[in-house]
XYZ file of C-alpha atoms in Angstrom:
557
model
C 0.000 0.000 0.000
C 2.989 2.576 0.709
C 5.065 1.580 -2.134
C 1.417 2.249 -4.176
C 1.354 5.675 -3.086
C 5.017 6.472 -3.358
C 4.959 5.449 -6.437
C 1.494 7.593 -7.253
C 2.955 10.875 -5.745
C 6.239 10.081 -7.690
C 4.698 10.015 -10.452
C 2.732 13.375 -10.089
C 5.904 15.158 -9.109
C 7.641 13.720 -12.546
C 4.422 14.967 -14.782
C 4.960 18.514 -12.920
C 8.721 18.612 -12.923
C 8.646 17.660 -16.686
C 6.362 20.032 -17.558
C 8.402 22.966 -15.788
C 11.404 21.728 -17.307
C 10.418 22.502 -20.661
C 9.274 25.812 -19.956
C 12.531 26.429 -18.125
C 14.662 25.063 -20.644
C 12.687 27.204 -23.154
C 12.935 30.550 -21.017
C 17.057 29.288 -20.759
C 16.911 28.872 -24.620
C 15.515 32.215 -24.895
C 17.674 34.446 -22.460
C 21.030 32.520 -22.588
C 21.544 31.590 -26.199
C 25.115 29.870 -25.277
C 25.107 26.195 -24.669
C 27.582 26.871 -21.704
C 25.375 29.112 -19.569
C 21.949 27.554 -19.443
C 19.819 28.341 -16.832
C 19.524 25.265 -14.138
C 16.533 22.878 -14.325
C 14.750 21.689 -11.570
C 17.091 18.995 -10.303
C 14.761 17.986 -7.026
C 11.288 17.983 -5.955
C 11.986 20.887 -3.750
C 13.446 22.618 -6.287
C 9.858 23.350 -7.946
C 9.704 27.141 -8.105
C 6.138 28.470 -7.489
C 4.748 24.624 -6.781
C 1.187 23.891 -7.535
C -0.898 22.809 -4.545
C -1.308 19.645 -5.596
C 2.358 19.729 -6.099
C 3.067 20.567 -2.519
C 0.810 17.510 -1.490
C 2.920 15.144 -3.044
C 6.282 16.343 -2.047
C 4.908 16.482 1.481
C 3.994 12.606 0.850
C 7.083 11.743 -0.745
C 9.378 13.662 1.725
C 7.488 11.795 4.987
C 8.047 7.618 3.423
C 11.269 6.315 4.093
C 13.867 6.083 1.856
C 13.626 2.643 0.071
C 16.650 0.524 0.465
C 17.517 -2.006 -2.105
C 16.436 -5.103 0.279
C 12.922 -3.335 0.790
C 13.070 -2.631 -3.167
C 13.986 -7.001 -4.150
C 11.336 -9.235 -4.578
C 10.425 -11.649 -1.275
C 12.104 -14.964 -2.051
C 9.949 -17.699 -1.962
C 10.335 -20.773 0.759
C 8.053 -22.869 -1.667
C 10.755 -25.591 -3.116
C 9.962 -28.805 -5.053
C 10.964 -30.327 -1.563
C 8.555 -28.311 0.446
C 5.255 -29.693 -1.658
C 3.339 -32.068 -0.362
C 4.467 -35.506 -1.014
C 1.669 -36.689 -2.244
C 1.600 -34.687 -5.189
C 4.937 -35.687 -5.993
C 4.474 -39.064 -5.848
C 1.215 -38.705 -7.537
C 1.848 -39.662 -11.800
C -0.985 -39.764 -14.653
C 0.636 -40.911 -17.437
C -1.870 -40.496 -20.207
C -0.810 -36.679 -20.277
C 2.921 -37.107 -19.111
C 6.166 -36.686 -20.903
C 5.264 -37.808 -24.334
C 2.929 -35.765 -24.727
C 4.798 -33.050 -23.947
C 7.011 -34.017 -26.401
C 4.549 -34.726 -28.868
C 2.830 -31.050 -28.183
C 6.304 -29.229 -28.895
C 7.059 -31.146 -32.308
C 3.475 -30.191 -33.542
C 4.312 -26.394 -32.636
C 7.548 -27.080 -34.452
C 5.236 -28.061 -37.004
C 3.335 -25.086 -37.655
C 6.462 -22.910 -37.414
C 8.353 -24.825 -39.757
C 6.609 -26.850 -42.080
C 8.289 -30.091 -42.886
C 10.996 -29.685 -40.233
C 10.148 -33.650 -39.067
C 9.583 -36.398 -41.240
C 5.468 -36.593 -40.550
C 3.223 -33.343 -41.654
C 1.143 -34.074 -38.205
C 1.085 -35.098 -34.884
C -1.575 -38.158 -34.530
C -2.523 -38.152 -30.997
C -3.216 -42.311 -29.536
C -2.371 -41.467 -25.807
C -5.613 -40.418 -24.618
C -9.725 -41.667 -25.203
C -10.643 -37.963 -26.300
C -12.829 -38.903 -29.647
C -13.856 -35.569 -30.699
C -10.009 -34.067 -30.762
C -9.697 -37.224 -33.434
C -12.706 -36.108 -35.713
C -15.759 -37.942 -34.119
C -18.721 -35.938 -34.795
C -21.154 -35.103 -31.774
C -24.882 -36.925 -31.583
C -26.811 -33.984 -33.543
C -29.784 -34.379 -30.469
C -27.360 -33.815 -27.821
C -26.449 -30.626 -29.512
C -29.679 -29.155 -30.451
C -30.851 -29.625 -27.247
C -27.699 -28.339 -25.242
C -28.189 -25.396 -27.578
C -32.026 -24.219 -26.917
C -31.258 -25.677 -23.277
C -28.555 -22.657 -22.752
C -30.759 -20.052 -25.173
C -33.936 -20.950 -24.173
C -34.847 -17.346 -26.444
C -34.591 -19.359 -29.222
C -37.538 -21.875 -28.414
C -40.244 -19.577 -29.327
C -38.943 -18.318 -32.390
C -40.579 -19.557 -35.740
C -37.431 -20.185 -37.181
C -36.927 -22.581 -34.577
C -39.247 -25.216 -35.836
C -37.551 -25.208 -39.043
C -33.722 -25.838 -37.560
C -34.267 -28.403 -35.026
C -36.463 -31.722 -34.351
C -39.460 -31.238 -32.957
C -38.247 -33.750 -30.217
C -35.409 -31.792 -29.342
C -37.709 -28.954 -28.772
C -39.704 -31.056 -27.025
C -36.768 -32.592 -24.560
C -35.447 -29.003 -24.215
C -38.590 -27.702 -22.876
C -38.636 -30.292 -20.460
C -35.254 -30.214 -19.171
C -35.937 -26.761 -18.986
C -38.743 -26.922 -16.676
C -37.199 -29.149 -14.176
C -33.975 -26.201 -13.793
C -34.741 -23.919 -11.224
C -35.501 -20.434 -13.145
C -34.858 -22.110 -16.433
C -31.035 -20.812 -15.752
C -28.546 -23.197 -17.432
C -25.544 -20.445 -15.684
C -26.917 -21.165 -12.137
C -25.916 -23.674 -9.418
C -27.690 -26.762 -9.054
C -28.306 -28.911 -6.416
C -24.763 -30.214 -5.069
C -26.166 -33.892 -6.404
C -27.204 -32.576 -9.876
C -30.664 -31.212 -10.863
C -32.830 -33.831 -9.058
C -35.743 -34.137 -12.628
C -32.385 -35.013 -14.545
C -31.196 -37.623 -11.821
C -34.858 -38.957 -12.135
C -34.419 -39.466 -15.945
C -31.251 -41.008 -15.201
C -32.416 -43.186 -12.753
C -34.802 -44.338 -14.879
C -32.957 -45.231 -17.917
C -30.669 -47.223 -15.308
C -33.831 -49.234 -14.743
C -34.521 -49.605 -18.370
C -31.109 -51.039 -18.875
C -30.790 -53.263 -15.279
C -34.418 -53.990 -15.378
C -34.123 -53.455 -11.744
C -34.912 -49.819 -9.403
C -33.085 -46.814 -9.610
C -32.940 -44.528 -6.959
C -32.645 -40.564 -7.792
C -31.748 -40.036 -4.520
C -28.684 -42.230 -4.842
C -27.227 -40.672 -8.070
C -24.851 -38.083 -8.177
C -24.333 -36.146 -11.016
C -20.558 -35.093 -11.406
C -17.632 -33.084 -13.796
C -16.734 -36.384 -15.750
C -16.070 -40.019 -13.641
C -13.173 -38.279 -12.550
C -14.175 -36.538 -9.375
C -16.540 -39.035 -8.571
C -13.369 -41.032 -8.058
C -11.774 -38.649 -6.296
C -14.684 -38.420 -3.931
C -14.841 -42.044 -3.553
C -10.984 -42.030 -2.820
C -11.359 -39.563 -0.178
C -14.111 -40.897 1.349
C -12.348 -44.502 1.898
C -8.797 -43.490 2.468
C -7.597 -42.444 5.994
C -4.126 -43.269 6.057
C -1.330 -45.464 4.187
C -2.246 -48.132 5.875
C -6.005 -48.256 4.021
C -5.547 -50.229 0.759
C -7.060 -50.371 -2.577
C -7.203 -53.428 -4.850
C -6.605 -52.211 -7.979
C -5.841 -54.056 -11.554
C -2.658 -54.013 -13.479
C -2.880 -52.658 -16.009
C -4.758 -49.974 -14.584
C -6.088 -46.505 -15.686
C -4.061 -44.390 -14.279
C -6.205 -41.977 -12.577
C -6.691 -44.856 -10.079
C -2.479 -44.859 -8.812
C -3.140 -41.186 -9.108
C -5.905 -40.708 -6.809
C -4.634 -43.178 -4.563
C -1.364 -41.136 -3.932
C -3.171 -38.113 -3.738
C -5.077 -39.362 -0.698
C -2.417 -40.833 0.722
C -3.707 -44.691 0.403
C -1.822 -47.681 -0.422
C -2.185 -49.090 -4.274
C -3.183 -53.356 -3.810
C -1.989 -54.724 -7.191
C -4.178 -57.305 -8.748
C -2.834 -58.335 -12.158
C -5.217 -59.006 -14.729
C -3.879 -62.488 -17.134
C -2.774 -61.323 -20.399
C -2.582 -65.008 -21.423
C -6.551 -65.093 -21.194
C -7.496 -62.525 -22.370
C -6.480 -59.875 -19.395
C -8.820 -62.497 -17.239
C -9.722 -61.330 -13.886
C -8.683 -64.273 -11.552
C -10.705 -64.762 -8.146
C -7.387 -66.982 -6.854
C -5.120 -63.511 -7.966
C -7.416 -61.260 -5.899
C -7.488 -63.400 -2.599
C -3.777 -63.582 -3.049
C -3.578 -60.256 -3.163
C -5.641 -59.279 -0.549
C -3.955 -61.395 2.022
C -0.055 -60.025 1.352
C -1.945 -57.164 1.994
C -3.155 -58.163 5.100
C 0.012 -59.634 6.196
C 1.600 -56.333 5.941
C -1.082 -54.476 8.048
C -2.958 -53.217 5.514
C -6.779 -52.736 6.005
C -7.987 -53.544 2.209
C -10.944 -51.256 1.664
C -12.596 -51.838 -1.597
C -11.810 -53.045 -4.838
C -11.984 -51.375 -8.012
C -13.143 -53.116 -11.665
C -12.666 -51.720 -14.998
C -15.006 -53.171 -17.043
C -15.091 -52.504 -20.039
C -11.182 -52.733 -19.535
C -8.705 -49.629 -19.811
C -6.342 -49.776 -21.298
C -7.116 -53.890 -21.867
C -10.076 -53.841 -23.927
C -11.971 -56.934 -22.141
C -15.304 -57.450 -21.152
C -16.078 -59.633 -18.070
C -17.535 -62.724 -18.944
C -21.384 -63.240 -16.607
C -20.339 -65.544 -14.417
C -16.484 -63.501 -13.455
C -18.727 -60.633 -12.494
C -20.964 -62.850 -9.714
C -17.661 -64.374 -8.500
C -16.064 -60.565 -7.901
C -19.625 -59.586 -6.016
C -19.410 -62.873 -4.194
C -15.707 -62.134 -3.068
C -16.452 -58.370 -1.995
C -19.364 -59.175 -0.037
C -17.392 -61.765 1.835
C -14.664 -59.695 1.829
C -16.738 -56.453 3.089
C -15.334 -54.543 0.463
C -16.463 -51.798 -1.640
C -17.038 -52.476 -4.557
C -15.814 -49.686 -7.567
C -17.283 -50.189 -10.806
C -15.932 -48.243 -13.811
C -18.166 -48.339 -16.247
C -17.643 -45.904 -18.911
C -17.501 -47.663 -21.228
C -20.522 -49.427 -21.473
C -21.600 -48.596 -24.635
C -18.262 -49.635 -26.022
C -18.601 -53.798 -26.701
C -16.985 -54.654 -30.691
C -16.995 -58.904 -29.787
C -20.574 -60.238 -30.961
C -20.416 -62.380 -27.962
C -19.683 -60.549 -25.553
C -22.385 -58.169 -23.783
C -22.446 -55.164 -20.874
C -24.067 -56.132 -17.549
C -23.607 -53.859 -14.518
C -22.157 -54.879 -11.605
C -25.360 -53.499 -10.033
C -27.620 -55.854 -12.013
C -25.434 -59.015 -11.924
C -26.015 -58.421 -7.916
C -29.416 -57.647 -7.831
C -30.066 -61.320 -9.985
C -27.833 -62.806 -7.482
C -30.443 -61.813 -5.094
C -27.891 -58.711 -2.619
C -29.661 -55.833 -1.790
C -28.301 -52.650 -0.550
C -28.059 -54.334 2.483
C -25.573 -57.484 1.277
C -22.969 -55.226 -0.797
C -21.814 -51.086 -0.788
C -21.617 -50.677 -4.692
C -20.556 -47.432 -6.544
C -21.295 -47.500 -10.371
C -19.432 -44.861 -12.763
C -20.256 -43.379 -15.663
C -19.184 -40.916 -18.108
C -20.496 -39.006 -21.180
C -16.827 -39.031 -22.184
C -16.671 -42.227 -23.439
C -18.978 -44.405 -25.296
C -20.459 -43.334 -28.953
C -20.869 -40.000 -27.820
C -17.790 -38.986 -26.575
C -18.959 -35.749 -25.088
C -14.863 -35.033 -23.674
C -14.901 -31.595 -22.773
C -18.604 -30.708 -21.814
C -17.589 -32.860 -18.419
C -20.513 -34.890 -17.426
C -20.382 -38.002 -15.592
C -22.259 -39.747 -12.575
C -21.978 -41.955 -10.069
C -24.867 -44.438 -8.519
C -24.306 -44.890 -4.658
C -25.918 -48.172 -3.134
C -25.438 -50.406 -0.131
C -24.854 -47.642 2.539
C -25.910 -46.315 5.620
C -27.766 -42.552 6.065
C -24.887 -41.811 8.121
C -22.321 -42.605 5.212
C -24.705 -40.924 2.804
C -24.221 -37.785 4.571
C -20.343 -37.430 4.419
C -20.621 -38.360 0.213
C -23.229 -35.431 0.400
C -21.444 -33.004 2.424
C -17.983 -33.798 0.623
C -19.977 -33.133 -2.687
C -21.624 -29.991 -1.421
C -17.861 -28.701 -0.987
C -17.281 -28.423 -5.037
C -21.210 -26.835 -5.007
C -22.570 -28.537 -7.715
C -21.345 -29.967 -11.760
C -21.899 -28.029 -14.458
C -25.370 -28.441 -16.089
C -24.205 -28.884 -19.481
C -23.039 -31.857 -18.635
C -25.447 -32.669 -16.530
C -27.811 -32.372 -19.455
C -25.903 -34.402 -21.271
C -25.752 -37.201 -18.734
C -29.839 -37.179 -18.571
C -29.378 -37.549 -22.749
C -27.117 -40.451 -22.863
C -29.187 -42.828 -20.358
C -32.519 -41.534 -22.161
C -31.461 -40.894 -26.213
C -34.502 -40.996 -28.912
C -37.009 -43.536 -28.605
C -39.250 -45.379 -31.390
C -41.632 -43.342 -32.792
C -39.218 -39.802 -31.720
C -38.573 -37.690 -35.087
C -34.710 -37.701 -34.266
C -34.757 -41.715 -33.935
C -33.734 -43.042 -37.240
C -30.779 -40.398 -37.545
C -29.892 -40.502 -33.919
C -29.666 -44.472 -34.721
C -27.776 -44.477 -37.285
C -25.122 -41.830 -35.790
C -24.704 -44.107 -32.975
C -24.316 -47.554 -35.218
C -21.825 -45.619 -37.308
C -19.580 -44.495 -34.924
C -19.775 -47.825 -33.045
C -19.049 -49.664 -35.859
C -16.144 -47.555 -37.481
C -14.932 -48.314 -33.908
C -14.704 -51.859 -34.248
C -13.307 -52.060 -37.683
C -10.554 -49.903 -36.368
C -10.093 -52.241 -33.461
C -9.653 -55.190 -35.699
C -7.160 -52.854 -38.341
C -5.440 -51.856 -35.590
C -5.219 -55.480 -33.963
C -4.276 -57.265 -37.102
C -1.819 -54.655 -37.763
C 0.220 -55.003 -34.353
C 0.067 -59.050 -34.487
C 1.776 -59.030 -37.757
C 4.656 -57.160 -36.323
C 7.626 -59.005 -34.809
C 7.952 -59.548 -31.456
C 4.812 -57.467 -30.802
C 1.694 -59.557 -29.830
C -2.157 -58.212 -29.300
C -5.275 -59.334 -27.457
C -8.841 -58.685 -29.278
C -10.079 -55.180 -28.752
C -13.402 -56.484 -27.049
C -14.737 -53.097 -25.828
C -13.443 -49.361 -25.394
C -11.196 -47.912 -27.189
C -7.579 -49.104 -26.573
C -5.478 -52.036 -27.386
C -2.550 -53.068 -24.876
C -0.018 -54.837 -26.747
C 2.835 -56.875 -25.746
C 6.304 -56.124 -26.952
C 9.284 -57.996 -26.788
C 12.315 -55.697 -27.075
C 15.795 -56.793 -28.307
C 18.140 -56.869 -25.284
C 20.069 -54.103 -27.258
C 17.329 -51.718 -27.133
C 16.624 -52.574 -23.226
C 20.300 -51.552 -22.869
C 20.078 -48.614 -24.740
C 16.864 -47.832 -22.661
C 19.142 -47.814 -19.098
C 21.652 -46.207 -20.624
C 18.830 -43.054 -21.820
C 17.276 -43.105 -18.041
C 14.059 -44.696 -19.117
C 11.607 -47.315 -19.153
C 12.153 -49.302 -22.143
C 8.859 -49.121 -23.685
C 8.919 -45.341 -22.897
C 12.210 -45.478 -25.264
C 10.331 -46.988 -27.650
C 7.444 -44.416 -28.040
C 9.873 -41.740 -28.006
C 11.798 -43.050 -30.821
C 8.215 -43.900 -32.430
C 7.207 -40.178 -32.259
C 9.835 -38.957 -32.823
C 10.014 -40.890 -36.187
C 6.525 -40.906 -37.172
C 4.348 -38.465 -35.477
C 2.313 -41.008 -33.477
C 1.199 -40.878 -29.860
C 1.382 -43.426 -27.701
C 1.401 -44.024 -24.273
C 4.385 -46.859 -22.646
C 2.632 -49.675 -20.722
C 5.062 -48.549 -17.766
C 2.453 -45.927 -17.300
C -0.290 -48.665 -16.969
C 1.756 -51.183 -14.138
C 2.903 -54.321 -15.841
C 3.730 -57.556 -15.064
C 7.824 -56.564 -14.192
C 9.862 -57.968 -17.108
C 6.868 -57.248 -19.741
C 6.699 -54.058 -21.863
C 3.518 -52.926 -23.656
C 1.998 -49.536 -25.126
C -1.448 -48.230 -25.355
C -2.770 -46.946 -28.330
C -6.715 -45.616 -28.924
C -8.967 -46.795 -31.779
C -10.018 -43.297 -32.306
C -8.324 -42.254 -34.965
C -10.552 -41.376 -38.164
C -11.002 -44.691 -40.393
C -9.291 -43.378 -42.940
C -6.321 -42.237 -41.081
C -6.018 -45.957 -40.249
C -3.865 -47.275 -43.226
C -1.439 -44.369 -42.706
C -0.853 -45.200 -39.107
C -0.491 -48.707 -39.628
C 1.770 -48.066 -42.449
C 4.011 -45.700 -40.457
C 3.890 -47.800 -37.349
C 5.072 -50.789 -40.021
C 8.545 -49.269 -41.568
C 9.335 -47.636 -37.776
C 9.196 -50.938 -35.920
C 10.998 -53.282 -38.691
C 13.827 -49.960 -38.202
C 13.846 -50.181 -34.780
C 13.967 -53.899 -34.721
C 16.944 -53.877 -37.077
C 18.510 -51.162 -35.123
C 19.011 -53.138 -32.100
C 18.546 -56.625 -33.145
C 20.723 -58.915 -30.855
């Protein structure tokens, strides 16, 4: 505050000193002609002949601060080091948008500074499920209601009727009614707009054939915080475990570290099909044990990421039977749903496959995820998401509540958006047949690109691939030369992270190393979306062909 009025009064005195040193150098210029006998400028503040009032004020001000010395003048250094942060965050790694990345967002600036400085015209990002970035189109019915949602003006305009479905105008109405105020820019309730938690609740009954509960739905920014939540919630200490699969999405290890838990490894069997082995999980759970861990719950990515399986019927009643024995929490990721390519293979919840074995919310604690990320719609960036809370007491309801109530509330465009996934068009709806076929394209371009994409790494050498059942990834296996593993230790680095360097570097294409994942120690894999644009496919595949018989030459043994 002083130096802001030093600085103010300074700055008055230099305007006014200026201004009467022109004039006196002009009189000077005038009455002493001679370069050697000027008449003297004002050379101080009190020097001012004649000062103005407001002059007078100033110099007053100036005259009564203390005389800045050069340590009040320097900059407060900072006690914050890279030592001094908490831990946690340190320890805490999400590999999907680490180093690579990085690397692969400063050749694509490179790029557009100086065309055809790298061998590849563009960077093709794999690393991450974000469809839209790749060239998926949005649904069209999403949209046009998200649009008359947040200009609600719109609706009764005659032009209206002409640029959207009459359904959509319709839905938006509706949606519309149930926000307080009709305000799309307000805050909701901290659970999410409770008539859009009642549509989702029922189109979880439409697809369980079993209740839904409003009440037990929380609408969220993405899965993502509803993990975090969860995390929080269950994790008091290092000693509190979490079984978690290996490979594993890494937001899992993340949030995990960031709440100071301890990371269970169960590894999934890349020899079945990245099987989820009841005999894997009990040993698991017991080293825990014998190191005085208190397991908590146990987390399930089904679809898989970054594996691609679905869980076969009968797995999923063996996992609810072992958590309710176990009294664990159960953590069901289930994003990606929508996302099943193998024609015998099919989505149940976790929530229906216990509800046929006959557990009630009194048998099992069961949190479901889901995400209007993922699936055909891959709504990314709008940041919608919920989670379905079951099997616990009022008292534990409250804390999820209250811990919810501290972020205020999601954001209702994607809350909108997570009413729209779990209830699209219907039969009979004007937007049906093109809101179909959207949805069968996109799903299907997704599989063919899971099987291009598959045949494509299993005719590699030394690379083998399981079948892309579901989401969006494949996880394959890579057998490096011992050469290249050498040259890895000598670079500092994982060696399937020195492999996706080198393939970036070469080729443009972004993938993420399986080290990022957790891996069986001694194995080496990558992920690598399916998203992509079909006909980008060949190119990739093509590129990804002359880099790997180069690198495989390179360092053969």
């Amino acid at each position: 505050m002083r130096k802001s009025v030093a600085d103010k009064a300074r700055r008055l005195i230099q305007t006014t000193t200026s201004a009467r040193s022109i004039y006196s150098n002009s009189v000077s210029r005038r009455l002493s002609p001679h370069p050697r006998f000027p008449l003297s400028p004002p050379h101080s503040y009190a020097a001012c002949s004649n000062p103005s009032p407001l002059s007078q004020f100033a110099i007053r001000l100036l005259t009564s601060l203390p005389s800045p010395s050069s340590d009040s003048m320097a900059p407060p250094s900072s006690s914050l080091t890279l030592e001094s942060l908490n831990p946690k965050v340190l320890k805490c790694e999400y590999a999907v948008r680490g180093e690579i990345v990085t690397l692969a967002q400063q050749l694509q600036q490179e790029l557009q500074e100086n065309p055809g400085s790298h061998p590849f015209d563009e960077i093709l990002y794999c690393n991450i499920g974000n469809p839209q970035s790749l060239g998926q189109q949005p649904i069209t019915f999403f949209r046009e209601v998200l649009a008359l949602c947040d200009h609600p003006a719109i609706l009764d305009k005659s032009e209206t009727q002409g640029l959207f479905s009459a359904d959509a105008i319709e839905r938006a109405w509706q949606i519309l009614d149930q926000i307080p105020g009709r305000a799309t820019g307000a805050y909701s309730h901290s659970q999410g707009i409770k008539g859009l938690r009642d549509t989702i609740a029922a189109g979880i009954e439409a697809r369980d054939g079993f209740p839904a509960d409003p009440n037990d739905i929380f609408l969220t920014d993405g899965a993502s915080p509803a993990v975090h939540m969860m995390m929080q919630l269950l994790t008091r200490s290092e000693e509190d475990g979490i079984l978690c699969p290996i490979p594993q999405y890494p937001l899992y290890s993340a949030s995990i570290a960031l709440h100071g838990g301890t990371l269970v490894p169960y590894y999934l069997n890349e020899a079945t099909g990245w099987g989820l082995e009841i005999p894997e999980l009990k040993k698991q759970l017991e080293a825990a044990k014998s190191k005085g861990i208190t397991v908590r719950s146990l987390v399930v990515i089904n679809p898989g990421n970054p594996t691609g399986q679905v869980l076969a019927e009968e797995n999923q009643r063996e996992i609810v039977e072992f958590c309710k024995k176990e009294g664990l929490v159960l953590l069901a990721d289930e994003v990606y749903q929508e996302n099943i390519y193998a024609p015998d293979k099919e989505f149940h919840s976790f929530k229906k496959i216990s509800r046929t074995m006959g557990y009630g919310d009194k048998d099992i604690s069961l949190v479901s995820f889901q995400s209007v990320s993922k699936g055909y719609y891959g709504e990314c960036g709008k940041r919608g998401g919920y989670m379905e809370v079951t099997g616990f007491s009022p008292e534990i309801r409250e804390q999820i509540y209250k811990v919810a109530s501290v972020n205020l509330c999601s954001n209702i465009s994607g809350q909108i958006l997570a009413s729209l996934v779990m209830s699209p068009p219907k039969v009979g709806d004007e937007s049906y047949e093109s809101y179909s076929a959207e949805k069968d394209g996109i799903l299907s371009s997704l599989a063919r690109r899971a099987k291009a994409l598959e045949d494509a790494f299993n005719s590699l050498e030394g690379i083998t691939c399981n079948k892309a059942e579901g989401a969006m990834y494949l996880f394959p296996s890579i057998h490096l030369p011992q050469k290249a593993i050498k040259a890895a230790e000598a670079a500092k680095t994982a060696p399937d992270a020195f492999y996706c360097h080198r393939l970036l570097n070469a080729t443009g294409i972004v993938v993420v190393p399986g080290s990022g994942f957790g891996q069986v120690p001694g194995t080496w894999h990558f992920r690598c979306t399916i998203l992509p644009q079909e006909d980008k496919i060949p190119a990739i595949v093509s590129r990804l062909t002359d880099f790997h018989k180069g690198f495989m030459d390179e360092f053969r043994d």
